Tab-separated table of C-alpha atoms and ligand atoms in Angstrom:
chain	number	residue	atom	x	y	z
A	1	MET	CA	-69.242	-211.794	16.909
A	2	VAL	CA	-72.516	-212.289	18.699
A	3	ILE	CA	-72.876	-214.485	21.740
A	4	VAL	CA	-76.442	-215.734	21.894
A	5	MET	CA	-77.429	-216.631	25.456
A	6	ASP	CA	-79.776	-219.532	26.271
A	7	LEU	CA	-83.394	-218.565	26.839
A	8	GLN	CA	-82.895	-219.806	30.423
A	9	ALA	CA	-79.533	-218.121	31.014
A	10	THR	CA	-79.302	-216.614	34.502
A	11	GLU	CA	-78.206	-213.044	35.227
A	12	ASP	CA	-75.044	-214.445	36.859
A	13	GLN	CA	-74.189	-216.447	33.749
A	14	ILE	CA	-74.727	-213.381	31.551
A	15	LYS	CA	-72.531	-211.293	33.832
A	16	SER	CA	-69.771	-213.929	33.810
A	17	VAL	CA	-69.698	-214.084	30.009
A	18	LYS	CA	-69.532	-210.291	29.756
A	19	LYS	CA	-66.788	-210.169	32.385
A	20	ARG	CA	-64.772	-212.881	30.633
A	21	LEU	CA	-65.026	-211.037	27.307
A	22	GLU	CA	-63.803	-207.844	28.916
A	23	GLU	CA	-60.921	-209.660	30.638
A	24	LEU	CA	-59.877	-210.906	27.216
A	25	GLY	CA	-59.870	-207.311	25.941
A	26	PHE	CA	-63.078	-207.401	23.874
A	27	LYS	CA	-65.693	-204.689	24.024
A	28	ALA	CA	-68.932	-206.362	25.148
A	29	HIS	CA	-72.421	-204.976	24.520
A	30	LEU	CA	-75.344	-206.507	26.360
A	31	ILE	CA	-78.404	-206.234	24.141
A	32	ARG	CA	-81.658	-207.182	25.834
A	33	GLY	CA	-84.511	-208.244	23.574
A	34	VAL	CA	-87.947	-209.249	24.790
A	35	GLU	CA	-87.159	-212.947	24.481
A	36	ARG	CA	-83.423	-213.214	24.331
A	37	ILE	CA	-80.259	-211.623	25.521
A	38	VAL	CA	-77.335	-211.411	23.154
A	39	ILE	CA	-73.887	-210.050	23.780
A	40	GLY	CA	-72.247	-208.234	20.917
A	41	ALA	CA	-68.503	-208.699	21.203
A	42	ILE	CA	-66.174	-206.549	19.154
A	43	GLY	CA	-62.626	-207.773	18.601
A	44	ASP	CA	-60.464	-210.298	16.793
A	45	ARG	CA	-62.620	-213.150	15.525
A	46	LYS	CA	-60.018	-215.937	15.676
A	47	GLN	CA	-59.043	-215.032	19.215
A	48	MET	CA	-62.686	-215.053	20.227
A	49	MET	CA	-63.316	-218.470	18.665
A	50	ALA	CA	-60.373	-219.844	20.630
A	51	SER	CA	-61.396	-218.196	23.908
A	52	GLY	CA	-63.646	-220.947	25.268
A	53	ILE	CA	-66.561	-218.497	25.624
A	54	GLU	CA	-68.760	-220.763	23.532
A	55	VAL	CA	-68.705	-223.495	26.184
A	56	MET	CA	-69.421	-221.245	29.150
A	57	PRO	CA	-72.653	-221.997	31.050
A	58	GLY	CA	-75.668	-220.146	29.652
A	59	VAL	CA	-74.173	-219.691	26.177
A	60	GLU	CA	-76.203	-221.170	23.327
A	61	LYS	CA	-73.944	-220.259	20.425
A	62	MET	CA	-71.474	-217.828	18.946
A	63	VAL	CA	-72.330	-216.320	15.585
A	64	PRO	CA	-69.922	-214.320	13.436
A	65	ILE	CA	-71.376	-211.145	11.886
A	66	MET	CA	-70.285	-210.744	8.314
A	67	LYS	CA	-71.698	-207.266	7.702
A	68	PRO	CA	-69.542	-204.188	8.439
A	69	PHE	CA	-72.267	-202.930	10.764
A	70	LYS	CA	-72.375	-205.242	13.764
A	71	LEU	CA	-74.560	-204.193	16.716
A	72	VAL	CA	-77.037	-202.612	14.317
A	73	SER	CA	-77.425	-205.710	12.198
A	74	ARG	CA	-80.276	-208.205	12.138
A	75	GLU	CA	-77.610	-210.903	12.370
A	76	ALA	CA	-76.754	-209.647	15.850
A	77	LYS	CA	-80.359	-209.508	17.021
A	78	SER	CA	-83.171	-211.195	15.156
A	79	GLU	CA	-86.012	-209.593	17.141
A	80	ASN	CA	-87.138	-206.051	16.356
A	81	THR	CA	-85.901	-203.431	18.786
A	82	VAL	CA	-88.828	-201.796	20.532
A	83	ILE	CA	-88.047	-198.476	22.179
A	84	ARG	CA	-90.254	-197.275	25.012
A	85	ILE	CA	-90.619	-193.510	25.233
A	86	LYS	CA	-92.889	-192.082	27.924
A	87	ASP	CA	-96.122	-194.068	27.398
A	88	PHE	CA	-95.631	-195.368	23.850
A	89	ASP	CA	-93.381	-197.683	21.849
A	90	ILE	CA	-91.533	-197.236	18.575
A	91	GLY	CA	-90.759	-200.465	16.769
A	92	GLY	CA	-93.668	-202.488	18.135
A	93	GLU	CA	-97.099	-203.056	16.625
A	94	GLY	CA	-98.210	-199.441	16.992
A	95	ILE	CA	-97.259	-196.708	14.541
A	96	ALA	CA	-95.766	-193.707	16.362
A	97	VAL	CA	-96.366	-190.201	15.076
A	98	ILE	CA	-94.097	-187.267	15.839
A	99	ALA	CA	-95.512	-183.959	14.652
A	100	GLY	CA	-94.915	-180.265	15.063
A	101	PRO	CA	-93.383	-177.203	13.535
A	102	CYS	CA	-90.049	-177.110	11.780
A	103	ALA	CA	-88.847	-174.556	14.320
A	104	VAL	CA	-89.990	-173.424	17.730
A	105	GLU	CA	-90.969	-169.807	17.057
A	106	ASP	CA	-92.686	-168.646	20.221
A	107	ARG	CA	-94.649	-169.977	23.183
A	108	GLU	CA	-98.086	-169.586	21.665
A	109	GLN	CA	-97.144	-171.278	18.381
A	110	LEU	CA	-95.566	-174.277	20.088
A	111	ILE	CA	-98.131	-174.894	22.813
A	112	GLU	CA	-101.019	-174.489	20.376
A	113	THR	CA	-99.424	-176.927	17.920
A	114	ALA	CA	-98.677	-179.392	20.707
A	115	ARG	CA	-102.311	-179.374	21.856
A	116	LEU	CA	-103.611	-179.783	18.324
A	117	VAL	CA	-101.313	-182.653	17.327
A	118	LYS	CA	-102.002	-184.389	20.622
A	119	GLU	CA	-105.750	-184.172	20.013
A	120	ALA	CA	-105.229	-185.586	16.543
A	121	GLY	CA	-103.399	-188.603	18.001
A	122	ALA	CA	-99.658	-187.825	17.843
A	123	GLN	CA	-97.330	-189.130	20.539
A	124	ALA	CA	-94.542	-186.581	20.333
A	125	ILE	CA	-94.062	-182.911	19.535
A	126	ARG	CA	-91.119	-181.873	17.390
A	127	GLY	CA	-89.577	-178.423	17.107
A	128	GLY	CA	-86.155	-177.242	16.007
A	129	THR	CA	-84.338	-174.846	18.306
A	130	TYR	CA	-80.944	-175.135	16.597
A	131	LYS	CA	-81.675	-174.835	12.905
A	132	PRO	CA	-78.970	-175.870	10.448
A	133	ARG	CA	-80.226	-173.623	7.626
A	134	THR	CA	-78.891	-173.557	4.093
A	135	SER	CA	-78.371	-169.801	4.436
A	136	PRO	CA	-76.556	-168.241	7.403
A	137	TYR	CA	-78.986	-165.312	7.100
A	138	SER	CA	-82.119	-167.425	7.695
A	139	PHE	CA	-83.707	-167.813	11.145
A	140	GLN	CA	-81.291	-169.943	13.182
A	141	GLY	CA	-83.551	-171.041	16.032
A	142	MET	CA	-84.393	-170.003	19.595
A	143	GLU	CA	-81.728	-172.223	21.176
A	144	GLU	CA	-82.156	-172.759	24.936
A	145	GLU	CA	-85.273	-170.612	25.166
A	146	GLY	CA	-86.863	-172.925	22.604
A	147	LEU	CA	-85.811	-175.984	24.609
A	148	GLU	CA	-87.569	-174.561	27.652
A	149	LEU	CA	-90.735	-174.145	25.597
A	150	LEU	CA	-90.507	-177.716	24.335
A	151	ALA	CA	-90.192	-178.997	27.886
A	152	GLU	CA	-93.216	-176.903	28.839
A	153	ALA	CA	-95.211	-178.277	25.892
A	154	GLY	CA	-94.311	-181.796	27.043
A	155	VAL	CA	-95.539	-181.173	30.572
A	156	GLU	CA	-98.672	-179.382	29.389
A	157	THR	CA	-99.780	-182.089	26.955
A	158	GLY	CA	-98.048	-185.269	28.116
A	159	LEU	CA	-96.441	-185.584	24.677
A	160	ALA	CA	-92.855	-186.738	24.341
A	161	THR	CA	-90.535	-184.062	22.970
A	162	ILE	CA	-87.856	-184.190	20.283
A	163	THR	CA	-85.392	-181.672	18.938
A	164	GLU	CA	-82.378	-181.615	16.664
A	165	VAL	CA	-78.884	-181.085	17.998
A	166	VAL	CA	-76.003	-179.833	15.890
A	167	ASP	CA	-72.940	-180.187	18.099
A	168	GLU	CA	-71.818	-181.444	21.506
A	169	LYS	CA	-72.875	-178.272	23.280
A	170	SER	CA	-76.446	-178.324	21.958
A	171	LEU	CA	-76.626	-182.068	22.644
A	172	ASP	CA	-75.624	-181.624	26.287
A	173	LEU	CA	-78.138	-178.864	26.709
A	174	ALA	CA	-81.021	-180.517	24.830
A	175	ALA	CA	-80.576	-183.791	26.748
A	176	GLY	CA	-81.628	-181.899	29.869
A	177	TYR	CA	-84.909	-180.749	28.301
A	178	VAL	CA	-86.279	-183.256	25.763
A	179	ASP	CA	-87.107	-186.976	25.601
A	180	ILE	CA	-85.619	-187.750	22.173
A	181	ILE	CA	-82.548	-186.349	20.457
A	182	GLN	CA	-82.540	-185.873	16.686
A	183	ILE	CA	-79.414	-185.922	14.565
A	184	GLY	CA	-80.158	-184.290	11.240
A	185	ALA	CA	-79.292	-185.334	7.710
A	186	ARG	CA	-76.423	-182.840	7.542
A	187	ASN	CA	-74.798	-184.332	10.625
A	188	MET	CA	-75.321	-188.005	9.868
A	189	GLN	CA	-71.589	-188.453	9.447
A	190	ASN	CA	-70.506	-186.083	12.181
A	191	PHE	CA	-68.752	-188.979	13.897
A	192	GLN	CA	-67.758	-187.029	16.985
A	193	LEU	CA	-71.383	-185.996	17.529
A	194	LEU	CA	-72.524	-189.593	16.949
A	195	ARG	CA	-70.099	-190.840	19.592
A	196	VAL	CA	-71.308	-188.317	22.132
A	197	ALA	CA	-74.930	-189.240	21.326
A	198	GLY	CA	-73.903	-192.811	22.050
A	199	ARG	CA	-73.039	-191.898	25.615
A	200	ILE	CA	-76.383	-190.376	26.598
A	201	ASN	CA	-79.338	-192.143	28.050
A	202	LYS	CA	-81.991	-190.946	25.573
A	203	PRO	CA	-83.297	-192.386	22.303
A	204	VAL	CA	-81.723	-190.888	19.202
A	205	VAL	CA	-83.480	-190.353	15.872
A	206	LEU	CA	-80.786	-190.586	13.217
A	207	LYS	CA	-81.799	-189.098	9.910
A	208	ARG	CA	-80.399	-190.428	6.668
A	209	GLY	CA	-77.753	-188.161	5.142
A	210	LEU	CA	-78.591	-186.237	1.981
A	211	SER	CA	-76.789	-188.734	-0.214
A	212	ALA	CA	-76.001	-191.537	2.195
A	213	THR	CA	-76.085	-195.176	1.162
A	214	MET	CA	-77.799	-197.738	3.372
A	215	GLU	CA	-74.414	-198.897	4.573
A	216	GLU	CA	-73.172	-195.406	5.439
A	217	TRP	CA	-76.390	-194.761	7.347
A	218	LEU	CA	-76.176	-198.029	9.257
A	219	MET	CA	-72.500	-197.421	10.027
A	220	ALA	CA	-73.502	-194.045	11.473
A	221	ALA	CA	-76.002	-195.849	13.720
A	222	GLU	CA	-73.218	-198.273	14.651
A	223	TYR	CA	-71.168	-195.311	15.950
A	224	ILE	CA	-73.968	-194.473	18.396
A	225	MET	CA	-74.519	-198.078	19.465
A	226	SER	CA	-70.815	-198.790	19.818
A	227	GLU	CA	-70.742	-196.253	22.656
A	228	GLY	CA	-73.535	-198.064	24.496
A	229	ASN	CA	-76.722	-196.267	23.452
A	230	TYR	CA	-78.847	-198.960	21.800
A	231	ASN	CA	-81.956	-196.808	21.412
A	232	VAL	CA	-81.482	-195.635	17.860
A	233	ILE	CA	-84.389	-194.885	15.513
A	234	LEU	CA	-83.546	-194.525	11.814
A	235	CYS	CA	-85.395	-191.852	9.850
A	236	GLU	CA	-85.666	-191.871	6.051
A	237	ARG	CA	-86.093	-188.252	4.941
A	238	GLY	CA	-85.425	-188.380	1.234
A	239	ILE	CA	-82.200	-188.285	-0.711
A	240	ARG	CA	-80.718	-185.947	-3.276
A	241	THR	CA	-81.456	-186.975	-6.873
A	242	PHE	CA	-81.719	-185.233	-10.253
A	243	GLU	CA	-85.427	-184.502	-9.690
A	244	THR	CA	-86.246	-180.889	-8.932
A	245	TYR	CA	-90.035	-180.964	-8.538
A	246	THR	CA	-89.568	-182.287	-5.029
A	247	ARG	CA	-87.063	-181.058	-2.432
A	248	ASN	CA	-85.628	-184.575	-2.178
A	249	THR	CA	-86.673	-187.997	-3.425
A	250	LEU	CA	-88.303	-190.186	-0.793
A	251	ASP	CA	-86.657	-193.596	-0.884
A	252	LEU	CA	-89.453	-195.812	0.396
A	253	SER	CA	-87.490	-198.925	-0.506
A	254	ALA	CA	-85.205	-197.994	2.383
A	255	VAL	CA	-87.896	-198.991	4.856
A	256	PRO	CA	-88.262	-202.705	4.039
A	257	LEU	CA	-84.571	-202.890	3.171
A	258	ILE	CA	-83.452	-201.521	6.536
A	259	LYS	CA	-85.917	-203.878	8.209
A	260	GLN	CA	-84.089	-206.770	6.561
A	261	LEU	CA	-80.633	-205.491	7.436
A	262	SER	CA	-81.281	-204.172	10.933
A	263	HIS	CA	-83.417	-204.718	14.023
A	264	LEU	CA	-83.742	-200.967	14.650
A	265	PRO	CA	-87.037	-199.092	14.205
A	266	VAL	CA	-87.448	-197.047	11.023
A	267	ILE	CA	-89.590	-193.951	10.662
A	268	VAL	CA	-90.245	-191.724	7.647
A	269	ASP	CA	-90.222	-187.936	7.336
A	270	PRO	CA	-92.349	-187.136	4.271
A	271	SER	CA	-92.116	-183.373	4.917
A	272	HIS	CA	-88.396	-182.876	4.285
A	273	ALA	CA	-88.492	-185.630	1.675
A	274	THR	CA	-90.885	-183.691	-0.545
A	275	GLY	CA	-90.860	-180.043	0.549
A	276	GLU	CA	-94.525	-179.887	-0.527
A	277	TRP	CA	-97.458	-180.306	1.850
A	278	ARG	CA	-99.708	-181.848	-0.809
A	279	LEU	CA	-97.373	-184.821	-1.069
A	280	VAL	CA	-97.098	-185.391	2.674
A	281	ALA	CA	-100.348	-187.321	3.161
A	282	PRO	CA	-99.954	-189.757	0.233
A	283	LEU	CA	-96.348	-190.517	1.163
A	284	SER	CA	-97.184	-190.904	4.849
A	285	LYS	CA	-99.710	-193.547	3.857
A	286	GLY	CA	-97.174	-195.177	1.568
A	287	ALA	CA	-94.637	-195.235	4.386
A	288	VAL	CA	-97.012	-197.021	6.746
A	289	ALA	CA	-97.970	-199.429	3.969
A	290	VAL	CA	-94.328	-200.460	3.397
A	291	GLY	CA	-93.697	-201.083	7.093
A	292	ALA	CA	-92.512	-197.839	8.686
A	293	ASP	CA	-92.715	-197.836	12.471
A	294	GLY	CA	-93.631	-194.179	12.594
A	295	LEU	CA	-93.726	-190.793	10.936
A	296	LEU	CA	-92.164	-187.417	11.553
A	297	VAL	CA	-94.439	-184.774	10.094
A	298	GLU	CA	-94.215	-180.989	10.077
A	299	VAL	CA	-97.406	-179.298	11.260
A	300	HIS	CA	-97.851	-175.552	11.758
A	301	PRO	CA	-100.946	-173.679	12.974
A	302	ASN	CA	-100.448	-171.182	10.152
A	303	PRO	CA	-98.016	-172.504	7.515
A	304	MET	CA	-98.153	-169.231	5.562
A	305	LYS	CA	-96.569	-167.470	8.524
A	306	ALA	CA	-94.025	-170.181	9.410
A	307	LEU	CA	-90.451	-168.949	9.851
A	308	CYS	CA	-89.200	-172.187	8.390
A	309	ASP	CA	-90.523	-174.833	5.988
A	310	GLY	CA	-94.072	-173.448	5.706
A	311	PRO	CA	-94.637	-174.891	2.202
A	312	GLN	CA	-94.164	-178.449	3.483
A	313	SER	CA	-96.112	-178.028	6.734
A	314	LEU	CA	-99.591	-179.457	7.182
A	315	THR	CA	-102.331	-177.368	8.738
A	316	PRO	CA	-103.854	-178.904	11.871
A	317	ASP	CA	-106.969	-179.792	9.841
A	318	ASN	CA	-104.961	-181.617	7.202
A	319	PHE	CA	-103.011	-183.414	9.906
A	320	ARG	CA	-106.224	-184.577	11.625
A	321	GLN	CA	-107.524	-185.861	8.315
A	322	LEU	CA	-104.243	-187.682	7.660
A	323	MET	CA	-104.338	-189.355	11.067
A	324	ARG	CA	-107.828	-190.697	10.356
A	325	GLU	CA	-106.735	-192.090	7.002
A	326	LEU	CA	-103.571	-193.608	8.436
A	327	ALA	CA	-105.615	-195.726	10.841
A	328	GLU	CA	-107.110	-197.545	7.840
A	329	ILE	CA	-103.729	-198.169	6.227
A	330	ALA	CA	-102.256	-199.371	9.512
A	331	LYS	CA	-105.121	-201.826	9.904
A	332	ALA	CA	-104.614	-203.129	6.375
A	333	VAL	CA	-100.990	-204.042	7.148
A	334	GLY	CA	-101.707	-205.564	10.560
A	335	ARG	CA	-100.606	-202.568	12.607
A	336	THR	CA	-102.400	-200.050	14.786
A	337	MET	CA	-101.928	-196.347	15.366
A	338	ASN	CA	-100.559	-195.642	18.848
A	339	GLN	CA	-103.446	-194.162	20.766
A	340	GLY	CA	-103.335	-190.442	21.403
A	341	GLU	CA	-105.420	-189.400	24.365
A	342	LYS	CA	-107.944	-186.679	23.836
A	343	LEU	CA	-107.328	-183.499	25.759
A	344	ILE	CA	-110.161	-182.546	28.043
B	401	PEP	C1	-85.644	-181.198	10.513
B	401	PEP	O1	-86.214	-182.272	10.786
B	401	PEP	O2	-85.966	-180.122	11.036
B	401	PEP	C2	-84.557	-181.187	9.520
B	401	PEP	C3	-83.769	-180.128	9.362
B	401	PEP	O3	-84.505	-182.302	8.783
B	401	PEP	P1	-83.282	-182.921	7.908
B	401	PEP	O4	-82.119	-183.044	8.833
B	401	PEP	O5	-83.865	-184.233	7.482
B	401	PEP	O6	-83.045	-181.987	6.772
B	402	MN	MN1	-88.023	-178.383	8.579
């Protein structure tokens, strides 16, 4: 059930409704939009209808949510969720671009990439330090040393930082170093990890599982939100199909569909979706055209030498070119690119 507060509801009235819900044994989630405040209440519907909450001062109406995903759903919150990270937004008018290598390899590689993607207009630097590789014999990541480098790259360039976590231990550690936590496709249904990510105070990028349905993906986001972290960004990164020419099949229909079903921001990762750098630019443009709020793109200063995912990584030159072209697409669909400041 969602309790929609009046536009003029006072803080005291909001607090009283939340308190009353909790006294009655419901779990209450205060979700603040730009215009409105709604309270997501989880519990028995009949009992809630009979509770008298609907006539409390400051309450406009109570709306039942029919979908299995509750806090995530557009029914719970009609406005888009806009997440502020450092000096940019995801989910607002501007398109946010996260770029960087698949894995943090060394200081020089990361800092150089961070400077280059910043100059090209990106807002955040990505870099894996815990790498869930298909083979246990492949490079597994620099772990905490890599996190330190990411933090350094953030300070040096002003970019926000993001890295993938694979378990509670890496999550605890990474939360002390980076601005955004990424949960990868392989862990989308690691429910324990999702719950722990729901208890931190950092935005979480939740990638779509390799063969996850929309509902499974949204239910995974619900796990995070149900623990009180409402800053979830969904990332479409391709799904497993019968096609073998591409690493995965990018499901662009997920973008407008999720936008209908949920208020959360949606970004697209064309790199893991295709596994092929030549397809990254066209699909990035397609993603912006269908309404994505941002992109997550792999960029490496020397893809041929990358320890991980070189064939799908853009060179800095190709990334710069893509950023210029994206500005045109964004304009055509009434959006703008978030402004990256030029380094002096
Ligand atoms: C990644 O972004 O580095 C990654 C491993 O992606 P995914 O979880 O989508 O495979
Ligand atoms: Mn990768």
